[in-house]
Amino acid sequence: MSDNVKTRWYKDAVIYQIYPRSFCDSNGDGIGDLRGVISKLDYLKELGVDAVWMSPCYKSPNDDNGYDISDYRDIMDEFGTLDDFKEMIAGMHERGIKLVMDLVSNHSSDEHQWFKESRKSKDNPYRDYYYWRDKPNNWKSNFLGPAWKYDNEAGQYYLHLFSEKQPDLNWGNPKVRQEIIDICNYWFEMGVDGFRCDVISYISKAPGLPDGFPLNPQTGSENYILGPDFKKYIKEIDEKSWDRYDSMIVGEAIGINYKNAPEYLSEKVEGLDTAFSFEHMYCDLPAMILNRPFPLPAFKKIMSNWQQLPLDCQPTLYVENHDQPRCLPRFTGDYGSKRKEASKMICIAMMMQRGTPYIYEGQEIGMTSCPFNESDYVDIMSLNSIKTASKIPFFKDTFLKIWNRRARDNARTPMQWSAEKNAGFTTGNPWMKINPNYTQINVEEALGDPDSILHFYQKVMKFRKGNKVIISGGYRLYLPKDKDLFMYERYTDDKRYLVICNFKNKIVNLYLPDNLYFRDSKLVLSNYPDSKPHVIDGAVREYEALVYEIK
Ligand code: GLC
Ligand code: CA
């Protein structure tokens, strides 16, 4: 492996995720677009992020908002043109911002030319690009229902682990792998700096596609999560593409956890550089559904396990993305009048850890999950789930309450730029509901307030940049069982930070643990204007976050 082109820039970078449909609409059709992104590049520069990960902007019939691609080499009509894209990437690079594209390669759209050919006949050269069978197995789709659909034209069933309009590509076919390699290289040559690889851990299926354990709620998943040829496929694409550029490759990787991470993510292993693990996103699934407090001890344990990995395994640090509800109120509970404190506390809790932090659009102004009526939902996962739940007698109303806490729609409400009509996102009719709290929570307000969440993010990112203690120092967790406080130390031989975060909307008493030794301390970051200048036992206020340098 030639490692000389890889600078591993992501090791000291903060990445901002754009969900283009909801970011900024430049032409009044109610849908965010690339020229909208271009108009906000100065904002991103000012915010101080190093790179952007953009959710898919390729041609797509939008069954799953761009995660169903019908042409991997061109831009979605609603988002603009290839020229707009070129202007956008040039504008980013001028400002020192890198661009990470979203590579959706487990499946294409059923409207992709490959699939249109594939369904024509058994001897069509594209037939083997997908999985066709006379009889389906018992696998379930991640979007509910069976994972197989009968196609009249083809006279067979095809596999779709997501929607019916997202047929799974057959990575066992070397031609498919070559297509993906060519697509990556095509975008690299246009200047992109990396890929976020969508559901990449699903690309290798067990030979023969055997039935799954029927009791697994995601029936079949043991036959395709990190399947038998996963490493081989990833190595091939790395050698022929990813590794030839100064790229960052981050896999969306259900199945990669702190235990097996070195096997997949070590710098010595060809393939992914980093991965979005799901462990911490699953730790509150029962709590979220039952409307119980966020299980902080479980969360701390998972984060801490990742922190203990060898330095050549880089964790990713994220609490939000387009598939998750907002972290407010999910992680913080009811924040009442303390939204800013809560949001800044999460910023400290995450940004002081080792890894590559991601900020999802709107997180930097403390956007929150949104109240939805049934008719407000637009996400295919929501529509399918509500449809299924409605079949259970008397369950629908309860389900709708639960779903409001879980729905991906929460993260997809348009970006709140100002208190003007439609939050300054569009002059037309927005494609989905805008969170009514935009009159208070918006970028304009945040830019004008020296004490805003946005300015706090800027400050913490500046503090983090180049800081060896944070980027590559050691990590020690204190009070692992404490339900309210997340307390950890970061250290090198000559510097130590103690991080204390109160995840609750109540005053919590801190008793310094016996195994914590220091002589002297100095407050270096906090989210209250009058935090205690030195570490002492005592009250930590609602959502208070404190970083002390200790000696
Ligand atoms: C990933 C994406 C999600 C999409 C799914 C299918 O999980 O993040 O938005 O629906 O893959 O492509
Ligand atoms: Ca538009």
Short mmCIF file of C-alpha atoms in Angstrom, two decimals, residues 31-253:
data_model
loop_
_atom_site.label_atom_id
_atom_site.label_comp_id
_atom_site.label_asym_id
_atom_site.label_seq_id
_atom_site.Cartn_x
_atom_site.Cartn_y
_atom_site.Cartn_z
CA ILE A 31 -36.01 22.80 -1.93
CA GLY A 32 -32.46 23.45 -0.81
CA ASP A 33 -29.87 23.37 -3.61
CA LEU A 34 -26.20 23.77 -4.46
CA ARG A 35 -26.41 27.49 -5.17
CA GLY A 36 -27.96 27.76 -1.74
CA VAL A 37 -24.88 26.04 -0.32
CA ILE A 38 -22.64 28.36 -2.33
CA SER A 39 -24.38 31.36 -0.77
CA LYS A 40 -23.51 30.05 2.70
CA LEU A 41 -19.83 29.21 2.19
CA ASP A 42 -18.70 32.32 4.00
CA TYR A 43 -20.89 31.29 6.90
CA LEU A 44 -19.16 27.88 7.04
CA LYS A 45 -15.76 29.49 6.80
CA GLU A 46 -16.65 31.87 9.61
CA LEU A 47 -17.95 28.98 11.71
CA GLY A 48 -14.51 27.44 11.36
CA VAL A 49 -15.15 23.93 10.09
CA ASP A 50 -12.48 22.08 8.12
CA ALA A 51 -14.66 20.00 5.85
CA VAL A 52 -18.20 19.42 4.72
CA TRP A 53 -19.86 16.05 4.33
CA MET A 54 -22.76 16.52 1.98
CA SER A 55 -25.61 14.01 1.85
CA PRO A 56 -26.20 12.77 -1.73
CA CYS A 57 -26.68 15.35 -4.45
CA TYR A 58 -26.66 12.97 -7.44
CA LYS A 59 -29.54 12.39 -9.85
CA SER A 60 -32.32 10.68 -7.98
CA PRO A 61 -36.08 10.16 -8.09
CA ASN A 62 -35.97 10.95 -4.34
CA ASP A 63 -37.76 7.97 -2.94
CA ASP A 64 -35.30 8.24 -0.05
CA ASN A 65 -34.15 11.83 -0.63
CA GLY A 66 -31.14 11.12 -2.80
CA TYR A 67 -30.11 7.84 -1.16
CA ASP A 68 -31.58 6.24 -4.27
CA ILE A 69 -29.27 7.25 -7.09
CA SER A 70 -30.24 7.02 -10.76
CA ASP A 71 -27.03 8.57 -12.14
CA TYR A 72 -23.86 8.60 -10.06
CA ARG A 73 -22.08 11.08 -12.31
CA ASP A 74 -24.53 13.93 -12.44
CA ILE A 75 -26.36 16.31 -10.11
CA MET A 76 -30.01 16.05 -9.06
CA ASP A 77 -32.15 18.41 -11.15
CA GLU A 78 -33.62 20.07 -8.07
CA PHE A 79 -30.13 20.76 -6.70
CA GLY A 80 -28.62 22.31 -9.83
CA THR A 81 -26.00 21.32 -12.38
CA LEU A 82 -22.51 19.92 -12.56
CA ASP A 83 -21.30 23.48 -13.15
CA ASP A 84 -22.91 24.55 -9.89
CA PHE A 85 -21.16 21.64 -8.22
CA LYS A 86 -17.80 22.69 -9.65
CA GLU A 87 -18.34 26.23 -8.48
CA MET A 88 -19.32 24.96 -5.05
CA ILE A 89 -16.25 22.79 -4.59
CA ALA A 90 -13.97 25.55 -5.88
CA GLY A 91 -15.57 27.94 -3.40
CA MET A 92 -15.00 25.48 -0.59
CA HIS A 93 -11.38 24.90 -1.50
CA GLU A 94 -10.74 28.64 -1.78
CA ARG A 95 -11.87 28.90 1.80
CA GLY A 96 -9.80 25.95 2.97
CA ILE A 97 -12.82 23.68 3.37
CA LYS A 98 -12.70 20.10 2.08
CA LEU A 99 -15.65 18.26 0.58
CA VAL A 100 -16.64 14.71 1.48
CA MET A 101 -19.32 13.24 -0.79
CA ASP A 102 -21.86 10.61 0.16
CA LEU A 103 -21.27 7.33 -1.69
CA VAL A 104 -24.41 5.23 -1.79
CA SER A 105 -23.21 1.96 -3.23
CA ASN A 106 -25.05 -0.81 -1.41
CA HIS A 107 -27.98 -0.07 -3.69
CA SER A 108 -28.92 2.14 -6.61
CA SER A 109 -32.29 3.52 -7.62
CA ASP A 110 -34.57 1.23 -9.59
CA GLU A 111 -34.51 4.05 -12.12
CA HIS A 112 -30.78 3.65 -12.70
CA GLN A 113 -29.89 2.52 -16.23
CA TRP A 114 -28.22 -0.60 -14.75
CA PHE A 115 -31.46 -1.71 -13.15
CA LYS A 116 -33.57 -0.88 -16.18
CA GLU A 117 -31.30 -3.13 -18.21
CA SER A 118 -31.05 -5.76 -15.52
CA ARG A 119 -34.77 -6.39 -15.32
CA LYS A 120 -35.08 -6.87 -19.11
CA SER A 121 -33.96 -10.50 -19.33
CA LYS A 122 -31.90 -13.20 -17.68
CA ASP A 123 -29.13 -12.90 -20.24
CA ASN A 124 -28.89 -9.12 -20.13
CA PRO A 125 -25.28 -8.13 -19.34
CA TYR A 126 -26.57 -6.14 -16.35
CA ARG A 127 -28.65 -8.98 -14.88
CA ASP A 128 -25.91 -9.84 -12.39
CA TYR A 129 -25.61 -6.26 -11.19
CA TYR A 130 -28.45 -7.04 -8.75
CA TYR A 131 -29.81 -10.01 -6.80
CA TRP A 132 -32.55 -11.84 -8.68
CA ARG A 133 -34.26 -14.99 -7.35
CA ASP A 134 -37.26 -17.12 -8.25
CA LYS A 135 -38.12 -17.38 -4.59
CA PRO A 136 -37.51 -14.78 -1.90
CA ASN A 137 -35.86 -15.64 1.43
CA ASN A 138 -37.24 -14.36 4.74
CA TRP A 139 -35.12 -11.20 4.99
CA LYS A 140 -36.86 -8.01 6.02
CA SER A 141 -36.32 -4.55 4.63
CA ASN A 142 -34.80 -1.92 6.92
CA PHE A 143 -37.81 0.17 5.98
CA LEU A 144 -40.27 -2.59 7.07
CA GLY A 145 -41.91 -5.35 5.06
CA PRO A 146 -40.20 -8.05 3.02
CA ALA A 147 -36.81 -7.33 1.44
CA TRP A 148 -37.89 -8.85 -1.90
CA LYS A 149 -40.19 -7.54 -4.56
CA TYR A 150 -41.51 -9.38 -7.58
CA ASP A 151 -40.79 -7.60 -10.83
CA ASN A 152 -43.17 -8.35 -13.67
CA GLU A 153 -40.80 -7.42 -16.43
CA ALA A 154 -37.99 -9.53 -14.98
CA GLY A 155 -40.21 -12.43 -13.97
CA GLN A 156 -38.23 -12.76 -10.72
CA TYR A 157 -37.85 -11.18 -7.29
CA TYR A 158 -35.09 -8.67 -6.51
CA LEU A 159 -33.49 -7.88 -3.17
CA HIS A 160 -33.95 -4.45 -1.58
CA LEU A 161 -32.69 -4.03 1.98
CA PHE A 162 -34.21 -0.54 1.95
CA SER A 163 -37.16 0.71 -0.12
CA GLU A 164 -38.52 -1.08 -3.17
CA LYS A 165 -36.94 1.65 -5.21
CA GLN A 166 -33.48 0.85 -3.79
CA PRO A 167 -32.44 -2.52 -5.27
CA ASP A 168 -29.26 -3.93 -3.71
CA LEU A 169 -26.23 -4.00 -5.98
CA ASN A 170 -24.45 -7.33 -6.25
CA TRP A 171 -20.91 -6.61 -5.05
CA GLY A 172 -20.00 -10.22 -5.77
CA ASN A 173 -19.93 -9.16 -9.43
CA PRO A 174 -16.47 -7.69 -10.20
CA LYS A 175 -18.06 -5.40 -12.79
CA VAL A 176 -20.15 -3.75 -10.08
CA ARG A 177 -17.07 -3.18 -7.97
CA GLN A 178 -15.28 -1.66 -10.95
CA GLU A 179 -18.23 0.69 -11.55
CA ILE A 180 -17.99 1.93 -7.96
CA ILE A 181 -14.24 2.37 -8.22
CA ASP A 182 -14.68 4.37 -11.43
CA ILE A 183 -17.33 6.53 -9.81
CA CYS A 184 -15.07 7.30 -6.85
CA ASN A 185 -12.21 8.21 -9.16
CA TYR A 186 -14.49 10.36 -11.31
CA TRP A 187 -15.34 12.53 -8.28
CA PHE A 188 -11.80 12.50 -6.92
CA GLU A 189 -10.61 13.87 -10.26
CA MET A 190 -13.18 16.63 -9.83
CA GLY A 191 -11.54 17.48 -6.54
CA VAL A 192 -13.55 15.81 -3.81
CA ASP A 193 -11.63 14.96 -0.65
CA GLY A 194 -13.34 11.83 0.54
CA PHE A 195 -16.46 9.78 0.86
CA ARG A 196 -18.94 8.92 3.54
CA CYS A 197 -19.89 5.40 2.53
CA ASP A 198 -23.57 4.77 3.05
CA VAL A 199 -24.49 1.46 4.78
CA ILE A 200 -21.16 0.14 3.60
CA SER A 201 -21.24 -2.73 6.12
CA TYR A 202 -24.11 -4.32 4.13
CA ILE A 203 -22.30 -4.82 0.81
CA SER A 204 -21.25 -8.45 1.29
CA LYS A 205 -24.06 -10.96 1.62
CA ALA A 206 -23.65 -14.56 2.82
CA PRO A 207 -23.35 -16.90 -0.18
CA GLY A 208 -26.68 -18.37 -1.24
CA LEU A 209 -28.56 -15.69 0.73
CA PRO A 210 -29.76 -18.12 3.41
CA ASP A 211 -32.84 -17.47 5.54
CA GLY A 212 -32.20 -15.45 8.70
CA PHE A 213 -33.18 -16.24 12.30
CA PRO A 214 -36.87 -15.46 12.29
CA LEU A 215 -36.69 -13.91 15.78
CA ASN A 216 -34.19 -11.28 14.73
CA PRO A 217 -36.38 -8.15 14.34
CA GLN A 218 -34.22 -7.23 11.35
CA THR A 219 -34.55 -10.73 9.91
CA GLY A 220 -31.57 -11.65 7.76
CA SER A 221 -29.14 -9.03 9.06
CA GLU A 222 -26.69 -11.64 10.40
CA ASN A 223 -26.24 -12.63 6.76
CA TYR A 224 -25.20 -9.23 5.47
CA ILE A 225 -23.69 -7.09 8.25
CA LEU A 226 -19.90 -7.17 7.69
CA GLY A 227 -20.38 -10.23 5.50
CA PRO A 228 -17.70 -12.73 4.42
CA ASP A 229 -16.17 -10.67 1.59
CA PHE A 230 -16.52 -7.24 3.14
CA LYS A 231 -12.81 -6.79 3.83
CA LYS A 232 -11.85 -8.04 0.38
CA TYR A 233 -14.18 -5.60 -1.39
CA ILE A 234 -13.06 -2.67 0.70
CA LYS A 235 -9.40 -3.46 0.17
CA GLU A 236 -9.92 -3.60 -3.58
CA ILE A 237 -11.64 -0.23 -3.75
CA ASP A 238 -9.02 1.24 -1.42
CA GLU A 239 -6.17 0.07 -3.63
CA LYS A 240 -7.78 1.16 -6.87
CA SER A 241 -9.21 4.44 -5.67
CA TRP A 242 -9.39 5.74 -2.10
CA ASP A 243 -5.75 5.28 -1.26
CA ARG A 244 -4.57 7.04 -4.39
CA TYR A 245 -5.90 10.36 -3.17
CA ASP A 246 -5.45 12.35 0.02
CA SER A 247 -8.87 11.20 1.06
CA MET A 248 -10.89 10.53 4.16
CA ILE A 249 -13.14 7.50 3.93
CA VAL A 250 -15.73 7.23 6.66
CA GLY A 251 -18.04 4.25 6.61
CA GLU A 252 -21.54 4.27 7.93
CA ALA A 253 -20.94 1.02 9.69
#
